[in-house]
PDB file of C-alpha atoms in Angstrom:
ATOM      1  CA  UNK A   1      80.415  89.078  68.321  1.00 55.00           C
ATOM      2  CA  UNK A   2      80.314  92.815  68.773  1.00 66.00           C
ATOM      3  CA  UNK A   3      76.427  93.699  67.005  1.00 73.00           C
ATOM      4  CA  UNK A   4      74.687  89.886  67.997  1.00 86.00           C
ATOM      5  CA  UNK A   5      75.752  89.299  71.344  1.00 91.00           C
ATOM      6  CA  UNK A   6      74.469  92.603  72.923  1.00 91.00           C
ATOM      7  CA  UNK A   7      71.196  92.643  70.805  1.00 92.00           C
ATOM      8  CA  UNK A   8      70.835  89.449  72.316  1.00 95.00           C
ATOM      9  CA  UNK A   9      71.105  90.531  75.431  1.00 96.00           C
ATOM     10  CA  UNK A  10      68.915  93.689  75.597  1.00 96.00           C
ATOM     11  CA  UNK A  11      66.048  91.451  73.664  1.00 96.00           C
ATOM     12  CA  UNK A  12      66.328  89.158  76.499  1.00 97.00           C
ATOM     13  CA  UNK A  13      65.843  91.507  78.935  1.00 97.00           C
ATOM     14  CA  UNK A  14      62.795  93.158  77.163  1.00 97.00           C
ATOM     15  CA  UNK A  15      61.272  89.768  76.701  1.00 98.00           C
ATOM     16  CA  UNK A  16      61.866  89.003  80.624  1.00 98.00           C
ATOM     17  CA  UNK A  17      59.916  92.831  81.009  1.00 98.00           C
ATOM     18  CA  UNK A  18      57.614  92.638  78.683  1.00 97.00           C
ATOM     19  CA  UNK A  19      56.484  88.991  80.533  1.00 98.00           C
ATOM     20  CA  UNK A  20      56.014  91.520  83.976  1.00 98.00           C
ATOM     21  CA  UNK A  21      52.601  93.041  84.634  1.00 97.00           C
ATOM     22  CA  UNK A  22      53.187  97.198  83.701  1.00 96.00           C
ATOM     23  CA  UNK A  23      52.013  98.034  87.499  1.00 95.00           C
ATOM     24  CA  UNK A  24      54.778  95.489  88.338  1.00 97.00           C
ATOM     25  CA  UNK A  25      57.687  96.953  87.140  1.00 97.00           C
ATOM     26  CA  UNK A  26      60.269  99.277  88.666  1.00 97.00           C
ATOM     27  CA  UNK A  27      59.962 101.852  86.730  1.00 96.00           C
ATOM     28  CA  UNK A  28      58.911 102.447  82.940  1.00 95.00           C
ATOM     29  CA  UNK A  29      61.247 100.888  80.466  1.00 97.00           C
ATOM     30  CA  UNK A  30      62.441 101.925  77.343  1.00 96.00           C
ATOM     31  CA  UNK A  31      64.880  99.332  75.578  1.00 96.00           C
ATOM     32  CA  UNK A  32      66.973 101.022  72.699  1.00 94.00           C
ATOM     33  CA  UNK A  33      69.351  99.618  70.010  1.00 92.00           C
ATOM     34  CA  UNK A  34      71.523 102.124  68.404  1.00 88.00           C
ATOM     35  CA  UNK A  35      73.691 102.022  65.195  1.00 82.00           C
ATOM     36  CA  UNK A  36      76.705 103.814  64.098  1.00 75.00           C
ATOM     37  CA  UNK A  37      78.974 103.324  66.938  1.00 70.00           C
ATOM     38  CA  UNK A  38      81.463 104.205  64.753  1.00 71.00           C
ATOM     39  CA  UNK A  39      79.787 107.271  63.502  1.00 78.00           C
ATOM     40  CA  UNK A  40      80.785 109.267  66.528  1.00 80.00           C
ATOM     41  CA  UNK A  41      78.088 107.089  67.933  1.00 84.00           C
ATOM     42  CA  UNK A  42      75.204 108.779  66.004  1.00 89.00           C
ATOM     43  CA  UNK A  43      72.433 106.401  66.814  1.00 90.00           C
ATOM     44  CA  UNK A  44      72.828 107.266  70.116  1.00 94.00           C
ATOM     45  CA  UNK A  45      73.186 111.337  70.006  1.00 94.00           C
ATOM     46  CA  UNK A  46      70.237 111.188  67.961  1.00 95.00           C
ATOM     47  CA  UNK A  47      68.096 110.033  70.856  1.00 96.00           C
ATOM     48  CA  UNK A  48      69.846 112.125  73.396  1.00 97.00           C
ATOM     49  CA  UNK A  49      69.041 115.102  70.954  1.00 97.00           C
ATOM     50  CA  UNK A  50      65.350 114.557  70.648  1.00 97.00           C
ATOM     51  CA  UNK A  51      64.900 113.539  73.780  1.00 97.00           C
ATOM     52  CA  UNK A  52      66.970 115.600  75.984  1.00 97.00           C
ATOM     53  CA  UNK A  53      63.989 116.998  78.470  1.00 97.00           C
ATOM     54  CA  UNK A  54      63.546 113.851  79.633  1.00 96.00           C
ATOM     55  CA  UNK A  55      67.164 112.606  80.653  1.00 97.00           C
ATOM     56  CA  UNK A  56      66.577 114.050  84.042  1.00 96.00           C
ATOM     57  CA  UNK A  57      63.480 111.574  84.355  1.00 96.00           C
ATOM     58  CA  UNK A  58      66.224 108.379  83.885  1.00 97.00           C
ATOM     59  CA  UNK A  59      66.854 106.655  86.748  1.00 97.00           C
ATOM     60  CA  UNK A  60      69.672 104.404  85.487  1.00 98.00           C
ATOM     61  CA  UNK A  61      70.604 103.725  81.977  1.00 98.00           C
ATOM     62  CA  UNK A  62      71.993 100.296  81.494  1.00 98.00           C
ATOM     63  CA  UNK A  63      74.032  99.215  78.398  1.00 96.00           C
ATOM     64  CA  UNK A  64      74.941  95.680  77.806  1.00 96.00           C
ATOM     65  CA  UNK A  65      77.587  95.060  74.838  1.00 92.00           C
ATOM     66  CA  UNK A  66      79.919  92.712  73.614  1.00 88.00           C
ATOM     67  CA  UNK A  67      79.466  89.180  75.203  1.00 94.00           C
ATOM     68  CA  UNK A  68      82.748  87.372  74.429  1.00 94.00           C
ATOM     69  CA  UNK A  69      85.186  85.000  75.181  1.00 95.00           C
ATOM     70  CA  UNK A  70      88.909  84.932  75.498  1.00 95.00           C
ATOM     71  CA  UNK A  71      90.703  84.232  72.520  1.00 94.00           C
ATOM     72  CA  UNK A  72      94.418  82.562  72.355  1.00 94.00           C
ATOM     73  CA  UNK A  73      96.818  82.797  69.045  1.00 92.00           C
ATOM     74  CA  UNK A  74      97.348  79.370  67.959  1.00 94.00           C
ATOM     75  CA  UNK A  75      99.623  78.982  65.032  1.00 95.00           C
ATOM     76  CA  UNK A  76      98.292  82.307  63.753  1.00 89.00           C
ATOM     77  CA  UNK A  77      94.765  81.954  64.405  1.00 90.00           C
ATOM     78  CA  UNK A  78      92.789  82.745  67.114  1.00 91.00           C
ATOM     79  CA  UNK A  79      91.309  79.759  69.289  1.00 94.00           C
ATOM     80  CA  UNK A  80      88.588  80.496  71.472  1.00 94.00           C
ATOM     81  CA  UNK A  81      88.736  79.759  75.404  1.00 96.00           C
ATOM     82  CA  UNK A  82      86.318  78.360  77.680  1.00 95.00           C
ATOM     83  CA  UNK A  83      86.378  81.646  79.809  1.00 96.00           C
ATOM     84  CA  UNK A  84      84.682  84.504  79.051  1.00 97.00           C
ATOM     85  CA  UNK A  85      87.250  88.028  77.998  1.00 95.00           C
ATOM     86  CA  UNK A  86      86.843  90.318  80.920  1.00 96.00           C
ATOM     87  CA  UNK A  87      83.855  92.176  81.639  1.00 97.00           C
ATOM     88  CA  UNK A  88      83.886  95.429  82.203  1.00 97.00           C
ATOM     89  CA  UNK A  89      80.921  97.114  84.409  1.00 98.00           C
ATOM     90  CA  UNK A  90      80.810 100.943  84.378  1.00 98.00           C
ATOM     91  CA  UNK A  91      79.232 102.026  86.606  1.00 98.00           C
ATOM     92  CA  UNK A  92      78.115 105.620  88.151  1.00 97.00           C
ATOM     93  CA  UNK A  93      80.000 106.588  91.123  1.00 96.00           C
ATOM     94  CA  UNK A  94      77.043 105.570  93.310  1.00 96.00           C
ATOM     95  CA  UNK A  95      77.659 103.647  96.181  1.00 96.00           C
ATOM     96  CA  UNK A  96      74.210 102.052  96.697  1.00 96.00           C
ATOM     97  CA  UNK A  97      74.741 101.329  92.690  1.00 97.00           C
ATOM     98  CA  UNK A  98      78.279 100.581  93.443  1.00 97.00           C
ATOM     99  CA  UNK A  99      76.748  97.849  96.196  1.00 98.00           C
ATOM    100  CA  UNK A 100      73.821  96.594  93.620  1.00 98.00           C
ATOM    101  CA  UNK A 101      76.534  95.938  90.275  1.00 98.00           C
ATOM    102  CA  UNK A 102      78.947  94.046  93.004  1.00 98.00           C
ATOM    103  CA  UNK A 103      76.103  91.813  94.425  1.00 98.00           C
ATOM    104  CA  UNK A 104      74.635  90.917  90.846  1.00 98.00           C
ATOM    105  CA  UNK A 105      77.847  90.029  89.525  1.00 98.00           C
ATOM    106  CA  UNK A 106      77.878  87.631  92.751  1.00 98.00           C
ATOM    107  CA  UNK A 107      74.580  86.376  92.798  1.00 98.00           C
ATOM    108  CA  UNK A 108      74.906  85.521  88.423  1.00 98.00           C
ATOM    109  CA  UNK A 109      78.822  83.976  89.253  1.00 97.00           C
ATOM    110  CA  UNK A 110      79.914  86.442  86.198  1.00 98.00           C
ATOM    111  CA  UNK A 111      83.589  85.993  87.500  1.00 95.00           C
ATOM    112  CA  UNK A 112      86.468  88.097  85.180  1.00 96.00           C
ATOM    113  CA  UNK A 113      84.255  91.050  86.135  1.00 98.00           C
ATOM    114  CA  UNK A 114      85.671  94.864  87.524  1.00 97.00           C
ATOM    115  CA  UNK A 115      83.169  97.353  88.402  1.00 98.00           C
ATOM    116  CA  UNK A 116      84.832 100.518  86.905  1.00 97.00           C
ATOM    117  CA  UNK A 117      84.062 104.366  87.141  1.00 97.00           C
ATOM    118  CA  UNK A 118      82.568 105.418  83.937  1.00 97.00           C
ATOM    119  CA  UNK A 119      85.151 108.102  83.126  1.00 96.00           C
ATOM    120  CA  UNK A 120      87.965 105.607  84.582  1.00 96.00           C
ATOM    121  CA  UNK A 121      89.683 105.561  81.132  1.00 95.00           C
ATOM    122  CA  UNK A 122      88.940 108.559  79.393  1.00 95.00           C
ATOM    123  CA  UNK A 123      85.837 110.841  79.911  1.00 96.00           C
ATOM    124  CA  UNK A 124      83.269 108.910  79.232  1.00 95.00           C
ATOM    125  CA  UNK A 125      82.554 105.380  78.870  1.00 95.00           C
ATOM    126  CA  UNK A 126      84.190 103.752  75.772  1.00 93.00           C
ATOM    127  CA  UNK A 127      80.593 102.183  74.840  1.00 92.00           C
ATOM    128  CA  UNK A 128      78.201 102.756  72.379  1.00 90.00           C
ATOM    129  CA  UNK A 129      76.091 104.451  74.950  1.00 92.00           C
ATOM    130  CA  UNK A 130      79.108 106.661  75.946  1.00 95.00           C
ATOM    131  CA  UNK A 131      77.010 110.217  75.136  1.00 96.00           C
ATOM    132  CA  UNK A 132      75.058 109.413  78.223  1.00 97.00           C
ATOM    133  CA  UNK A 133      77.656 110.052  80.951  1.00 96.00           C
ATOM    134  CA  UNK A 134      77.872 113.688  80.083  1.00 96.00           C
ATOM    135  CA  UNK A 135      74.532 114.221  79.895  1.00 96.00           C
ATOM    136  CA  UNK A 136      74.444 113.284  83.388  1.00 96.00           C
ATOM    137  CA  UNK A 137      72.510 110.491  83.393  1.00 97.00           C
ATOM    138  CA  UNK A 138      73.590 107.344  85.588  1.00 97.00           C
ATOM    139  CA  UNK A 139      74.602 104.420  84.310  1.00 97.00           C
ATOM    140  CA  UNK A 140      75.889 100.637  84.195  1.00 98.00           C
ATOM    141  CA  UNK A 141      77.741  99.720  80.801  1.00 97.00           C
ATOM    142  CA  UNK A 142      78.453  96.429  80.284  1.00 97.00           C
ATOM    143  CA  UNK A 143      81.209  95.758  78.085  1.00 94.00           C
ATOM    144  CA  UNK A 144      83.716  93.411  77.134  1.00 94.00           C
ATOM    145  CA  UNK A 145      86.558  94.249  74.598  1.00 88.00           C
ATOM    146  CA  UNK A 146      88.718  91.311  73.089  1.00 83.00           C
ATOM    147  CA  UNK A 147      91.310  91.831  70.864  1.00 81.00           C
ATOM    148  CA  UNK A 148      89.599  90.922  67.413  1.00 78.00           C
ATOM    149  CA  UNK A 149      87.290  93.407  68.463  1.00 77.00           C
ATOM    150  CA  UNK A 150      86.706  95.712  65.111  1.00 72.00           C
ATOM    151  CA  UNK A 151      88.251  92.962  63.052  1.00 77.00           C
ATOM    152  CA  UNK A 152      87.365  89.804  60.349  1.00 80.00           C
ATOM    153  CA  UNK A 153      87.803  87.300  63.298  1.00 77.00           C
ATOM    154  CA  UNK A 154      85.562  88.507  65.321  1.00 81.00           C
ATOM    155  CA  UNK A 155      83.101  85.706  64.068  1.00 85.00           C
ATOM    156  CA  UNK A 156      80.201  83.930  66.067  1.00 88.00           C
ATOM    157  CA  UNK A 157      81.622  80.842  67.388  1.00 91.00           C
ATOM    158  CA  UNK A 158      83.373  84.032  70.030  1.00 90.00           C
ATOM    159  CA  UNK A 159      80.497  84.492  71.438  1.00 93.00           C
ATOM    160  CA  UNK A 160      80.261  84.012  75.156  1.00 95.00           C
ATOM    161  CA  UNK A 161      77.002  81.732  74.860  1.00 95.00           C
ATOM    162  CA  UNK A 162      77.637  80.329  78.372  1.00 96.00           C
ATOM    163  CA  UNK A 163      77.516  83.773  79.695  1.00 97.00           C
ATOM    164  CA  UNK A 164      74.573  84.867  77.860  1.00 97.00           C
ATOM    165  CA  UNK A 165      72.008  84.003  80.266  1.00 98.00           C
ATOM    166  CA  UNK A 166      73.496  85.082  83.487  1.00 98.00           C
ATOM    167  CA  UNK A 167      74.381  87.947  81.875  1.00 98.00           C
ATOM    168  CA  UNK A 168      70.625  88.683  80.845  1.00 98.00           C
ATOM    169  CA  UNK A 169      70.013  88.396  84.368  1.00 98.00           C
ATOM    170  CA  UNK A 170      72.355  90.362  85.899  1.00 98.00           C
ATOM    171  CA  UNK A 171      70.489  93.239  83.293  1.00 98.00           C
ATOM    172  CA  UNK A 172      66.952  92.140  84.623  1.00 98.00           C
ATOM    173  CA  UNK A 173      68.608  91.843  88.591  1.00 98.00           C
ATOM    174  CA  UNK A 174      70.295  95.670  88.496  1.00 98.00           C
ATOM    175  CA  UNK A 175      66.794  97.463  87.074  1.00 98.00           C
ATOM    176  CA  UNK A 176      64.990  95.189  89.914  1.00 98.00           C
ATOM    177  CA  UNK A 177      66.989  96.536  92.563  1.00 98.00           C
ATOM    178  CA  UNK A 178      66.550 100.132  91.421  1.00 98.00           C
ATOM    179  CA  UNK A 179      62.601  99.495  92.727  1.00 98.00           C
ATOM    180  CA  UNK A 180      61.733 102.919  94.773  1.00 97.00           C
ATOM    181  CA  UNK A 181      64.517 104.547  93.619  1.00 97.00           C
ATOM    182  CA  UNK A 182      63.862 108.049  91.652  1.00 95.00           C
ATOM    183  CA  UNK A 183      66.084 109.993  89.655  1.00 93.00           C
ATOM    184  CA  UNK A 184      67.445 111.915  92.098  1.00 93.00           C
ATOM    185  CA  UNK A 185      68.547 109.388  94.127  1.00 90.00           C
ATOM    186  CA  UNK A 186      71.748 108.440  92.091  1.00 90.00           C
ATOM    187  CA  UNK A 187      72.323 111.471  90.996  1.00 89.00           C
ATOM    188  CA  UNK A 188      72.349 112.798  94.458  1.00 86.00           C
ATOM    189  CA  UNK A 189      74.821 109.846  95.009  1.00 82.00           C
ATOM    190  CA  UNK A 190      77.099 110.351  92.802  1.00 80.00           C
ATOM    191  CA  UNK A 191      77.370 114.281  93.114  1.00 74.00           C
ATOM    192  CA  UNK A 192      78.144 113.896  97.186  1.00 63.00           C
TER     193      UNK A 192
END
């Protein structure tokens, strides 16, 4: 679930935007798949180190990770339910962005979702993209954190398959919703 579902969401969004002519996209788009989460987010930190001067031009960093089903323990075994695990949407404190994310979640019927500030649990969100936050990059990070995360019980049967399409549509809708926004827009809203 952990690696497969996040990759599927990123690839679905990339496939969507690849079909949209470049001139009709809301911004230049970069799709990034990183590794090394358990090695202090080595892939993300390496990308940031190589591209730090470009970060000031980023309108939004959208991160997709862990589309998981909620499980229940039955006779010592984790059994997936029909419900998605609680979905966390770590979102920069900018009212326009928070409204966009909330409207998207409602439009895509992504129940069991919370819009949270990036630093609600610690100085950075608990995501693979966390290191963009201290760089001041506006973000929306999707994550669910099931009890079986980082465990051998994390198997493909625990992917929220029914949620993959609405989650991918949500990612596309959020990016599309930033059309006309500049890199300074969210930074100004977040600091004010």
